[in-house]
Coordinates of C-alpha atoms and ligand atoms in Angstrom, one line a residue:
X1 CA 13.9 120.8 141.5
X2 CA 15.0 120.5 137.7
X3 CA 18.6 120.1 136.8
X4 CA 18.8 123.7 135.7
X5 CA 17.2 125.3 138.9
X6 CA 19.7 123.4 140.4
X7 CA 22.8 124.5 138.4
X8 CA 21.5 128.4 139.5
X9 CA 21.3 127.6 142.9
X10 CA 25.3 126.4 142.2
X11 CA 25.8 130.0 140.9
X12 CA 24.6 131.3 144.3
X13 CA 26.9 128.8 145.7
X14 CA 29.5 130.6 143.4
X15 CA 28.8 134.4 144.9
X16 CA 29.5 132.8 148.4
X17 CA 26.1 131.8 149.6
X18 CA 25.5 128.3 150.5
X19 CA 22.8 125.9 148.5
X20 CA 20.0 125.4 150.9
X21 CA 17.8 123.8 148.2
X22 CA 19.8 120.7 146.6
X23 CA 18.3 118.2 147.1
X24 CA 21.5 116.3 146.3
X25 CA 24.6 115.3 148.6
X26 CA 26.7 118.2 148.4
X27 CA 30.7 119.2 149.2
X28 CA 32.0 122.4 149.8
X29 CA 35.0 124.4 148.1
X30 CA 37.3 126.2 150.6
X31 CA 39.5 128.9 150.3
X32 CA 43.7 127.3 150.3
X33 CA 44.9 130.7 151.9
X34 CA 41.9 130.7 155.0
X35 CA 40.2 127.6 154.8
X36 CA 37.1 130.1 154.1
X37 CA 33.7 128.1 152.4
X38 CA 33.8 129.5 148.7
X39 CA 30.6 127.8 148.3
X40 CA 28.7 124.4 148.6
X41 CA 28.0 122.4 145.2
X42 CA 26.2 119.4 143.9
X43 CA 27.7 116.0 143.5
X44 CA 26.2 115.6 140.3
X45 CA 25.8 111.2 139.5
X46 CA 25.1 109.8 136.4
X47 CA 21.2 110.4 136.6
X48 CA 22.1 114.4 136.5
X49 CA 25.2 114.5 134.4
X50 CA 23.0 112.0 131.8
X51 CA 20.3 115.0 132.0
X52 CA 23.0 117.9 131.6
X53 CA 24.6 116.2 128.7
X54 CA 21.3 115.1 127.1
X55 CA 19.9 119.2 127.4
X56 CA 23.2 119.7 125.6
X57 CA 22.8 117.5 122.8
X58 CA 19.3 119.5 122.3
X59 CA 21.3 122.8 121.9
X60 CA 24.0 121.1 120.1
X61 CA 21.8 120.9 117.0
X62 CA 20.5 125.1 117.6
X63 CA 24.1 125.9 118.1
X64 CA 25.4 124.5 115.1
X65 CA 22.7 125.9 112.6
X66 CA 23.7 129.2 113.9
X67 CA 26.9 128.6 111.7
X68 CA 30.3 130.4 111.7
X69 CA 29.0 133.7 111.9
X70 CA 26.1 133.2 114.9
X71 CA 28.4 131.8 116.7
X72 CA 31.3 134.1 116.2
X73 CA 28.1 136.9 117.5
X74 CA 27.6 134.8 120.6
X75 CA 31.3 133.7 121.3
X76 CA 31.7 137.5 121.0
X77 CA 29.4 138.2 123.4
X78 CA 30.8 135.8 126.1
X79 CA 34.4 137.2 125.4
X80 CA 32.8 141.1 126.3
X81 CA 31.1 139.4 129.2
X82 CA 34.1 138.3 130.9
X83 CA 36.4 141.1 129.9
X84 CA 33.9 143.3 131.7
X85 CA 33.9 141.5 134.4
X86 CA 37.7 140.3 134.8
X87 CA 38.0 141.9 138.6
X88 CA 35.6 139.9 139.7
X89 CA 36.5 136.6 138.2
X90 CA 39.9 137.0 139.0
X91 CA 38.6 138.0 142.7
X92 CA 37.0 134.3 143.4
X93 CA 40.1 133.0 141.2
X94 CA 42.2 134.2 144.3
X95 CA 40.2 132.9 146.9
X96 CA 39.7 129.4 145.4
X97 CA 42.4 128.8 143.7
X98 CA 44.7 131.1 145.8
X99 CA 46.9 132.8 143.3
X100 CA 47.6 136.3 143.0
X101 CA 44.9 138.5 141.5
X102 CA 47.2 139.9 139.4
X103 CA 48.1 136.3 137.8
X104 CA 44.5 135.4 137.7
X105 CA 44.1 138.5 135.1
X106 CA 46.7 137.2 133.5
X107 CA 45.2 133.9 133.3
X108 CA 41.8 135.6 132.3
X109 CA 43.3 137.7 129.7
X110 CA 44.6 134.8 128.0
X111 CA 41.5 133.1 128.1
X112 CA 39.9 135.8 126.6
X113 CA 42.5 136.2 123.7
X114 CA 42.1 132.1 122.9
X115 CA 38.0 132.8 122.8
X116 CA 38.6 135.8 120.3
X117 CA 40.9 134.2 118.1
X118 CA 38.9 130.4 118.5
X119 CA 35.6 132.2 117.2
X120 CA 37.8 134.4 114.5
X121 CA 39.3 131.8 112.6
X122 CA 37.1 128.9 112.9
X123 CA 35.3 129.6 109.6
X124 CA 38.8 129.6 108.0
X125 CA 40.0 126.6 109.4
X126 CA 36.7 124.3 109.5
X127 CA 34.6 126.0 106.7
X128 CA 33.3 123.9 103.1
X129 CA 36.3 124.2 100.3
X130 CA 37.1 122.9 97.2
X131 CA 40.1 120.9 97.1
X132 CA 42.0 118.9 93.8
X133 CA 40.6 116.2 92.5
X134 CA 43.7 114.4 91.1
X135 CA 44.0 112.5 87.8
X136 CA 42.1 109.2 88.8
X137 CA 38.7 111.8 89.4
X138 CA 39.3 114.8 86.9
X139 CA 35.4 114.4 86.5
X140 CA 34.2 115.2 90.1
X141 CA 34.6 118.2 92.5
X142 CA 36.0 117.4 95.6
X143 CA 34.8 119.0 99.3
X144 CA 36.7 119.1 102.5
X145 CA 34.8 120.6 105.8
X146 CA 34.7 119.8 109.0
X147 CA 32.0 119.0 111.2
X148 CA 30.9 119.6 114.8
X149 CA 31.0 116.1 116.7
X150 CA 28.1 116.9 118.8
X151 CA 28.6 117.0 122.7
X152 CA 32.0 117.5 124.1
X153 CA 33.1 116.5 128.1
X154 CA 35.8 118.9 129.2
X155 CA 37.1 117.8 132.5
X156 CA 39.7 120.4 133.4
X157 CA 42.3 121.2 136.7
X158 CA 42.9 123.1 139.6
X159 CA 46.2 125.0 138.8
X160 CA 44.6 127.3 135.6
X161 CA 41.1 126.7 136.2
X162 CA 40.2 129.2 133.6
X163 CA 43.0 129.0 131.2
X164 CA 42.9 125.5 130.7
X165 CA 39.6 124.5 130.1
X166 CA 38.8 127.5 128.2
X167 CA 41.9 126.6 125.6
X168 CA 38.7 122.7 124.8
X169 CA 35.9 124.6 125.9
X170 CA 36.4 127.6 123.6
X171 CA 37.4 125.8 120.6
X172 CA 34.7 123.2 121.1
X173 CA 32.2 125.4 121.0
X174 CA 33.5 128.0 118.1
X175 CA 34.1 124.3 116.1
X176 CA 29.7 124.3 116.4
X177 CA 30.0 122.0 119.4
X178 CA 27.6 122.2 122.8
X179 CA 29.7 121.5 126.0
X180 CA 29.2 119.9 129.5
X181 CA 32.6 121.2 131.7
X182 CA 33.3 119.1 135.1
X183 CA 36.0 121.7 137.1
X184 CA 38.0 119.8 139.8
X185 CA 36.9 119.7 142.9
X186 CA 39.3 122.1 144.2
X187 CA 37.5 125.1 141.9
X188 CA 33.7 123.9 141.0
X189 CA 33.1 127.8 141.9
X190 CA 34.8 128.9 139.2
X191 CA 33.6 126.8 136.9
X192 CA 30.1 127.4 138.3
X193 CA 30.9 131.2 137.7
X194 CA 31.5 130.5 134.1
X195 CA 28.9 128.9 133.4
X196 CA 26.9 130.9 134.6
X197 CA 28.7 133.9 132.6
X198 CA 28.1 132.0 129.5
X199 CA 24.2 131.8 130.4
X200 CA 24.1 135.1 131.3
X201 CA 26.2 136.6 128.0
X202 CA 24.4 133.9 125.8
X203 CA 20.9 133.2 126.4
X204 CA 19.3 132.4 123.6
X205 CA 21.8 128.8 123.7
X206 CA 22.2 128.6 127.5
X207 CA 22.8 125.0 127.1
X208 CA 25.1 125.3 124.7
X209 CA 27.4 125.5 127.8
X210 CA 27.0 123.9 130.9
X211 CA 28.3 122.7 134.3
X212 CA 28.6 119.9 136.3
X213 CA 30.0 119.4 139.5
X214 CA 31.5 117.0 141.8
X215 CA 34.3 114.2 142.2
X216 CA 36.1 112.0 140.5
X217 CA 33.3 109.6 139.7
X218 CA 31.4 112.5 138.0
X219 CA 33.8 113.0 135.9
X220 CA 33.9 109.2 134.7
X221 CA 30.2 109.7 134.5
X222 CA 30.5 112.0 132.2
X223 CA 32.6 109.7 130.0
X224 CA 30.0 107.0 130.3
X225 CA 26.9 108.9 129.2
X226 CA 28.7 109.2 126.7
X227 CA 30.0 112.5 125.3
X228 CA 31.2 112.6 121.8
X229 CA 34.8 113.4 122.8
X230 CA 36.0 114.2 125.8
X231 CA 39.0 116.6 126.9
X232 CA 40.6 115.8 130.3
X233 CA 44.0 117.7 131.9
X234 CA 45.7 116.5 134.8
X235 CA 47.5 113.9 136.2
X236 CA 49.4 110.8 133.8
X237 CA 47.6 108.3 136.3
X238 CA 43.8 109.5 136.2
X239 CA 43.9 110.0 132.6
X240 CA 44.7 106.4 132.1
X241 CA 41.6 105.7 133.8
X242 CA 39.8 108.2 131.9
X243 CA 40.8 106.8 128.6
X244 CA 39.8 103.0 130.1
X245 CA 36.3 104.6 130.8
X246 CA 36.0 106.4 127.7
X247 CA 37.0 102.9 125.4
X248 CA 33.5 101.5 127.2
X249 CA 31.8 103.5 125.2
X250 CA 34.6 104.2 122.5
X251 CA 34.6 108.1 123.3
X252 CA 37.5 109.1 121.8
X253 CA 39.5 111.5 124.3
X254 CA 42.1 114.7 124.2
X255 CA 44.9 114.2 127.0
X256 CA 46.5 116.8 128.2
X257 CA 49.0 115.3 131.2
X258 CA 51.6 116.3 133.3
X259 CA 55.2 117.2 131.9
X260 CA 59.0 117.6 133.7
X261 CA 60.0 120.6 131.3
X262 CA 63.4 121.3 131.2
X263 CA 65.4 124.5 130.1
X264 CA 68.7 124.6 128.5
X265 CA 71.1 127.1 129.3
X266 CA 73.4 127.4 126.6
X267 CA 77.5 129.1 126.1
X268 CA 76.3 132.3 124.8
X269 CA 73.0 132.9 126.5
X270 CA 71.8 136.3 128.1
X271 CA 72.4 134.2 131.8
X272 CA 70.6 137.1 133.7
X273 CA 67.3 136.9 130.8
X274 CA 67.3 132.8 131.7
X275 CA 67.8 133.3 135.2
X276 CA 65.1 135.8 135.3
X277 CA 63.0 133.2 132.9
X278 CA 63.5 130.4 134.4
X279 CA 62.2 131.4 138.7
X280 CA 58.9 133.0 136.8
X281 CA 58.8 129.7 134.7
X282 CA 59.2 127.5 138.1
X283 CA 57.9 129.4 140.8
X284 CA 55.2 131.3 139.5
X285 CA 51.3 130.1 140.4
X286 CA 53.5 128.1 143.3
X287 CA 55.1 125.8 140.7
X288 CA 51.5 124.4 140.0
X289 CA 52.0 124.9 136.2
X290 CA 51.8 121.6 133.5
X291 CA 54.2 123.9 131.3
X292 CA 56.4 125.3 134.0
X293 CA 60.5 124.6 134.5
X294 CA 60.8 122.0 136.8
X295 CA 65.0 121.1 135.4
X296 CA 67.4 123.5 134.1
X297 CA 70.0 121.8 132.5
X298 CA 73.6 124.8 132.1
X299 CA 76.7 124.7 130.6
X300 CA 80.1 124.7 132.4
X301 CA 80.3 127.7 130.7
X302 CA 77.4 129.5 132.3
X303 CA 76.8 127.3 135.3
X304 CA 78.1 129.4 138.2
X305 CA 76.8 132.6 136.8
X306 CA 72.9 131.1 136.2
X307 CA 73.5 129.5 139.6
X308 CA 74.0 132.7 141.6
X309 CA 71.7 134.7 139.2
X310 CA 68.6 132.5 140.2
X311 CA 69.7 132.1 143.9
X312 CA 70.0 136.3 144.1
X313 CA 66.5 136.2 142.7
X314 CA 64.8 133.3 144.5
X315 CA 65.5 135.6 147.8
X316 CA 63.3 137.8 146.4
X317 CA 60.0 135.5 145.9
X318 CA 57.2 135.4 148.6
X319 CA 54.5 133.1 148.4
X320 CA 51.5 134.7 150.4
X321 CA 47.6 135.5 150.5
X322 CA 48.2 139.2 150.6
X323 CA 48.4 141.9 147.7
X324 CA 52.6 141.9 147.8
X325 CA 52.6 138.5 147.5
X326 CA 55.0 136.7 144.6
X327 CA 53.0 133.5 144.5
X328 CA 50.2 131.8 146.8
X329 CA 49.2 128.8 148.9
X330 CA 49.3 125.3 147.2
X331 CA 46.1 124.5 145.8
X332 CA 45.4 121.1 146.8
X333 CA 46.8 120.2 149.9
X334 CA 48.2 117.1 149.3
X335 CA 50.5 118.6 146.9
X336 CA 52.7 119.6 149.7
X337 CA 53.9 116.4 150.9
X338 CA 54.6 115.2 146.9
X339 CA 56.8 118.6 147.0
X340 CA 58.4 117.4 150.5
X341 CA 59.0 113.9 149.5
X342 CA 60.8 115.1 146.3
X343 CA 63.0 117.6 148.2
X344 CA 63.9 115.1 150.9
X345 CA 64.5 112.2 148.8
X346 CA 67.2 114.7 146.6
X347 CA 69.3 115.9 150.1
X348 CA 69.7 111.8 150.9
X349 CA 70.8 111.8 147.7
X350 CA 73.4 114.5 148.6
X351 CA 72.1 117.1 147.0
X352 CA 72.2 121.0 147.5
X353 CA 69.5 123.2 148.6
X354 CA 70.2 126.9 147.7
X355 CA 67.7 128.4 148.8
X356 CA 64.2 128.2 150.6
X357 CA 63.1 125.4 152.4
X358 CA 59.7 123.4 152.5
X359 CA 58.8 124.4 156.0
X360 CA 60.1 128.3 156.6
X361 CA 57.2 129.7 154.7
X362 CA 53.8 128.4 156.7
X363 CA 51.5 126.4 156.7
X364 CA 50.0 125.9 152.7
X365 CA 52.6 127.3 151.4
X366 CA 56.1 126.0 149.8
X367 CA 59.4 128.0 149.5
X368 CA 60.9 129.1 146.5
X369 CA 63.6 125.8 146.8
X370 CA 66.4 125.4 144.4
X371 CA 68.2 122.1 144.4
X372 CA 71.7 121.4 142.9
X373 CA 73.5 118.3 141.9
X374 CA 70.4 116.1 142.3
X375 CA 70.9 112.9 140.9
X376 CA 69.4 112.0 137.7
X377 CA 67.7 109.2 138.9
X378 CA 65.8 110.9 141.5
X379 CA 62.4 111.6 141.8
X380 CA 62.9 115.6 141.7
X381 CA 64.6 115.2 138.0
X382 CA 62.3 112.4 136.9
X383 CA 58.7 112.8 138.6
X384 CA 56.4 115.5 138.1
X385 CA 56.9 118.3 141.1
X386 CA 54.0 120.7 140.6
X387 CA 55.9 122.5 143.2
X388 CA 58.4 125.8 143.6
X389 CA 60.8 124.0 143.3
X390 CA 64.3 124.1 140.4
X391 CA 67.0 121.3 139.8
X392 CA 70.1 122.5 138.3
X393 CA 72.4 120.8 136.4
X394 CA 76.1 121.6 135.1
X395 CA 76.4 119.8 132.0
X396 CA 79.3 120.2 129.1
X397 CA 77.8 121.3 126.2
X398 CA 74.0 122.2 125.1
X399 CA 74.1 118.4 123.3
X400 CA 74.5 117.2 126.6
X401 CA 71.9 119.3 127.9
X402 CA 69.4 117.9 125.0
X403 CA 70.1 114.5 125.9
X404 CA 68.9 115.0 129.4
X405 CA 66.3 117.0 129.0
X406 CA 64.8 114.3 126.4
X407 CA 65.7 111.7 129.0
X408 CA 62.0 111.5 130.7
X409 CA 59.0 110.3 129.8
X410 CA 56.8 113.3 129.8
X411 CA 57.6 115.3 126.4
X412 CA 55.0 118.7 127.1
X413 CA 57.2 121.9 126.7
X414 CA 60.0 123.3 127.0
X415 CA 62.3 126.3 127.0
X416 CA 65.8 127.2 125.4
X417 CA 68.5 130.1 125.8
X418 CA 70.9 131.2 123.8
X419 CA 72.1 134.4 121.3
X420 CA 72.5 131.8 118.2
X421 CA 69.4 132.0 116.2
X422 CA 70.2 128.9 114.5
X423 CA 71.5 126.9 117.3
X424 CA 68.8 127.8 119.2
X425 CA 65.8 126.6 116.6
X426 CA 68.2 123.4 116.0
X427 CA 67.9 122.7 120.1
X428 CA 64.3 123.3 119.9
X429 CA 63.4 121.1 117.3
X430 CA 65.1 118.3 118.6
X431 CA 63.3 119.0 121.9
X432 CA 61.1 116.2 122.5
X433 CA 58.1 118.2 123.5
X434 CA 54.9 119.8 122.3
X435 CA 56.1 122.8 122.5
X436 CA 59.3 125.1 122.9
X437 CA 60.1 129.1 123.6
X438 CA 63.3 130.3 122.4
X439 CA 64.9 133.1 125.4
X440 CA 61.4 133.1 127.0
X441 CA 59.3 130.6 129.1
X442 CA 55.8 129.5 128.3
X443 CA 55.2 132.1 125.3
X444 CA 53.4 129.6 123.1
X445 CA 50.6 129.6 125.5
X446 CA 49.7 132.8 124.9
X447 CA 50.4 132.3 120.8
X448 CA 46.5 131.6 120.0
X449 CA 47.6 130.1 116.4
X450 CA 50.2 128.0 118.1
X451 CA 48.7 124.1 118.9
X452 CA 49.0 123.2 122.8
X453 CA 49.8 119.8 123.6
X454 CA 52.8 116.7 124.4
X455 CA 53.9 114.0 123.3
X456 CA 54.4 111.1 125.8
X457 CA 53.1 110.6 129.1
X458 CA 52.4 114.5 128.7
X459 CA 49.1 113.2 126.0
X460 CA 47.9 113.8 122.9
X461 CA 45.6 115.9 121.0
X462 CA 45.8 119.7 120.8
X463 CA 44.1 122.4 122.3
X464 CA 44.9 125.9 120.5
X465 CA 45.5 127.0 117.3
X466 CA 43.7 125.6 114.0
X467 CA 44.5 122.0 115.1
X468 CA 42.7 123.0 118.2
X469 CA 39.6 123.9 116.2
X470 CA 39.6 120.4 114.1
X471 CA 40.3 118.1 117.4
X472 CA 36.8 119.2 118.1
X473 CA 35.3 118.3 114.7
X474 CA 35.0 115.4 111.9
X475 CA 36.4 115.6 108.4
X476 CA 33.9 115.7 106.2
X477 CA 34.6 114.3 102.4
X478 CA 32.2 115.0 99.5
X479 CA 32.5 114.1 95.9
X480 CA 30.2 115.5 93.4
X481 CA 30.3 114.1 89.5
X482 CA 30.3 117.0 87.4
X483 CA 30.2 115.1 84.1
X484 CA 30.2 111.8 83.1
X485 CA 33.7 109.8 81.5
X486 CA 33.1 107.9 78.8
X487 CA 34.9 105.1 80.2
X488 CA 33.4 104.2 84.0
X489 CA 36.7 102.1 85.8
X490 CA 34.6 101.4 88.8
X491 CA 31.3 99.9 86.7
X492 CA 31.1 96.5 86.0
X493 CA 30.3 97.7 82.4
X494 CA 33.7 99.0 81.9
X495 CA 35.4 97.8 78.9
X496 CA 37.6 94.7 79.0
X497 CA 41.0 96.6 77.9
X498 CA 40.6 99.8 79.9
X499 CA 42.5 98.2 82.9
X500 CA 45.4 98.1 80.6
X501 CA 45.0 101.7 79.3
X502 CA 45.1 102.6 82.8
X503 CA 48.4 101.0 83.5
X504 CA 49.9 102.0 80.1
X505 CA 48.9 105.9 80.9
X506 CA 49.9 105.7 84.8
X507 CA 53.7 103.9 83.1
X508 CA 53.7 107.4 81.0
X509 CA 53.1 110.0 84.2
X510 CA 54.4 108.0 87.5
X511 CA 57.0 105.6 86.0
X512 CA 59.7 108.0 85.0
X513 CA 60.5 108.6 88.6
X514 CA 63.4 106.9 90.1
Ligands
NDP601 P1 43.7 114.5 138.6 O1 44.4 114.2 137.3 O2 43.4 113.4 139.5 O3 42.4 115.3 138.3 C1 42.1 116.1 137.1 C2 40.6 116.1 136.9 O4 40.1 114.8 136.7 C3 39.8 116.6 138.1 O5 38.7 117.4 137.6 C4 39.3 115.4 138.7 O6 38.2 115.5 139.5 C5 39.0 114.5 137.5 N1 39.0 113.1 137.9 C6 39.6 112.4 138.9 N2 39.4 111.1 138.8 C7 38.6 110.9 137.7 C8 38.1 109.7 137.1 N3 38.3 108.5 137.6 N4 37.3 109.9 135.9 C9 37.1 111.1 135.4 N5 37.7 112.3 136.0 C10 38.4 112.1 137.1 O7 44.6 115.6 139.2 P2 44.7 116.1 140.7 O8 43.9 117.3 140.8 O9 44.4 115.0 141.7 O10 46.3 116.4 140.8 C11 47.2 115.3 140.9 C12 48.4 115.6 140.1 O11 48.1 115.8 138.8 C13 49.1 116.8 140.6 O12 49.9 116.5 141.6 C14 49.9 117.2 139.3 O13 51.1 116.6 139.3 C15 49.0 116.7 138.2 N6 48.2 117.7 137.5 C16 48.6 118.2 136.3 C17 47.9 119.2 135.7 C18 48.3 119.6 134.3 O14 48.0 120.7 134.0 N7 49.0 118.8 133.5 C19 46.8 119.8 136.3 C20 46.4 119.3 137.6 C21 47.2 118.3 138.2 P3 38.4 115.8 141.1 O15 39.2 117.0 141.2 O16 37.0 116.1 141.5 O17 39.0 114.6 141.7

């Protein structure tokens, strides 16, 4: 059975129905809510993932000749395909990844906008130009574009698992690359189901876009074939070993990590508007967000208010599998007992629990819990959570507040509230982070022209936006002389005083400046 056949029998696998053919060891994908089979995939090893990647390199070339416009036809295409079809993405979304159906076309819809906007501007931001050619080459015109790279690996998470590799996968491709997706093994169904929607929508370059699936060690396969970049989000600690992989075979890589994004609360914020902000920004998708609040940092002046304000609206969450639901199970299960320790290790440290629990809301799922006067040093203020969960923190003044919230090592988003325009974009430039909203959580996400990405142990690179397009590509630089000088400077012909002609005339132009 070829690689292909074998990556339809994964789609089956996708709808529900089990692969009886593989003739490769296999794992299944189960449902967080029910423990229900999703579906059974591959464990693709190196022999398949070298085979998927090398079928993509073969499209790579087709899909790149079909230049901005083809492209833009075919990204379109793929965008209509999975608009039509959002209820039943966002369907499997809930039963593999557990969240509400309504998030999931939330999360879709974004995905969608970022494919639009990827395929819309990419001839803008990556297309031939003519740029100056300066003094020292007044003879030649000068050309900037920017090329595909080839094949990129995208190995993507659980938590948005179509969000988030769609904000590489769609720019790779609409930069002219062909690209070879690993989901985690927590969603390979969805993955699968893209995939497969991009085969579907787009058959003329099927490979252009393809799946594999499996563990860990598939995804480090696919940095070893190698790939001609690869894009990994998830955790600080696997993409170190990502990057060691990919530096065998200097692949150069895109890291999207983890963050501990903090908001600050500031004298004359709307408190209800923050409090509001910040339970979506912690508790939706169960906490299980790279971007979400984990810290809110408030002044005295605001404190108690934003304190009762959240705790009124915490009582109000309900993390479920059913249609009322606020927020669903946690993903992977081992999530729970990070979420536990973090919680425990803050009451020893005498801090206050507000609200919710870890073990009042069944089994899978975590309480909306909001913790108060946690230490600073603790692992619930300085460790990633990727739980429900809130610290808040009374501090004196929105400097204060900055200093804190810059006091980790992550540096991903962000969020800041206050009525001060000024004050506000001061705060938010001095935010170490990627990425900061101003009275809102999380905007910038949806901002297609706005880059995604930290700084830190949050990674580098950008996803998004026009830098997202070029992370995917090569500069290109091209000189072409348009007439000859009578005087060459780089010919060993050149005359024996035109060096000093040279300094005499760059004196005149550069040396007035002081
Ligand atoms: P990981 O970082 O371990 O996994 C992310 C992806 O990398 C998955 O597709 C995973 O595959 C793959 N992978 C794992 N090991 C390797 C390897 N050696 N080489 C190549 N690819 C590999 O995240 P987890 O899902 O285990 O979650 C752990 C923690 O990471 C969470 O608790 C959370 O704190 C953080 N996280 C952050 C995310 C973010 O958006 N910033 C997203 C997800 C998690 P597989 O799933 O098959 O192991």
């Amino acid at each position: 059975m070829s690689l292909a056949e074998q990556m339809d029998t994964v789609t089956d696998a996708a709808a529900g129905t089990v692969d009886r053919h593989a003739t490769t060891e296999t794992f299944e994908s189960t449902a967080p809510a029910t423990g229900a089979v999703v579906g059974v995939f591959p464990v693709h090893g190196d022999a398949a993932v070298g085979a998927t990647v090398a079928r993509a390199r073969a499209a790579a070339g087709q899909w790149a000749a079909l230049g901005f416009d083809g492209r833009k036809q075919r990204l379109t295409a793929y965008r209509g395909y999975l608009a039509r079809r959002m209820h039943e993405l966002a369907d499997l979304v809930h039963r593999e990844n557990g969240k509400p159906h309504a998030d999931a076309i939330l999360e879709i819809s974004l995905a969608v906008d970022h494919l639009a906007w990827a395929a819309g501007h990419a001839r803008k931001a990556l297309g031939p130009r003519r740029v100056a050619s300066g003094m020292l080459a007044a003879n030649h015109a000068s050309y900037l574009e920017y090329q595909p790279l080839g094949v990129v690996g995208v190995i993507g998470p659980w938590n948005y698992p179509v969000f988030t590799p769609m904000g590489s996968i769609a720019y790779a491709l609409a930069a002219g690359n062909a690209v070879v997706f690993k989901p985690s093994e927590f969603t390979p169904a969805i993955g699968a189901w893209l995939a497969a929607a991009w085969r579907a929508a787009v058959p003329d370059v099927a490979d252009a876009f393809q799946v594999v699936t499996g563990f860990g060690a598939t995804g480090a396969a696919l940095c070893r074939v190698p790939v001609d970049k690869l894009a990994f989000t998830g955790s600080a600690a696997t993409g170190r070993k990502v990057m060691a992989t990919c530096a065998e075979t200097l692949t150069p890589v895109l890291m999207e990590l983890g963050g501990k994004d903090a908001m600050i609360v500031d004298d004359d914020a709307d408190v209800v508007a923050a409090a509001d902000a910040a339970v979506w920004g912690a508790m939706s998708n169960g906490g299980q967000t790279c971007i979400g609040i984990e810290r809110v940092y408030a002044t005295s002046a605001v404190y108690d208010r934003f304190v009762a304000e959240v705790s009124a609206q915490v009582q109000k969450l309900r993390p479920g599998s059913d249609e009322e639901a606020t927020y669903g199970p946690m993903t992977m299960p081992s999530q729970i007992d990070v979420v536990r320790r973090h919680v425990a290790d803050a009451t020893a440290a005498g801090a206050r629990v507000v609200t919710g629990g870890t073990d009042d809301a069944g089994e899978g799922y975590v309480a909306p819990t909001v913790l108060l006067d946690v230490p600073e040093t603790s692992a619930a203020v300085r460790e990633e959570t990727f739980g429900p969960t809130l610290t808040i923190t009374r501090v004196a003044d929105a400097e204060e507040a900055l200093q804190r919230a810059n006091a980790t090592s992550y540096g991903l988003a962000g969020s800041v509230f206050s009525a001060s325009k000024d004050r506000a974009m001061d705060l938010a430039r001095r935010m170490r982070s990627g990425m900061t909203s101003i009275n809102s959580v999380l905007t910038f996400a949806s901002v297609p022209a706005l880059p995604f990405g930290g700084v830190g142990e949050s990674g580098f690179g950008r996803i998004h936006g026009e830098d997202g397009l070029k992370e995917f590509t090569r500069a290109k630089a091209i000189t072409r002389q348009r007439l000859p000088l009578p005087v060459n400077l780089m010919s060993f012909g050149r005359p024996a005083g035109a060096a000093d002609a040279l300094a005499r005339v760059m004196g005149m132009v550069h040396g007035r400046h002081r």
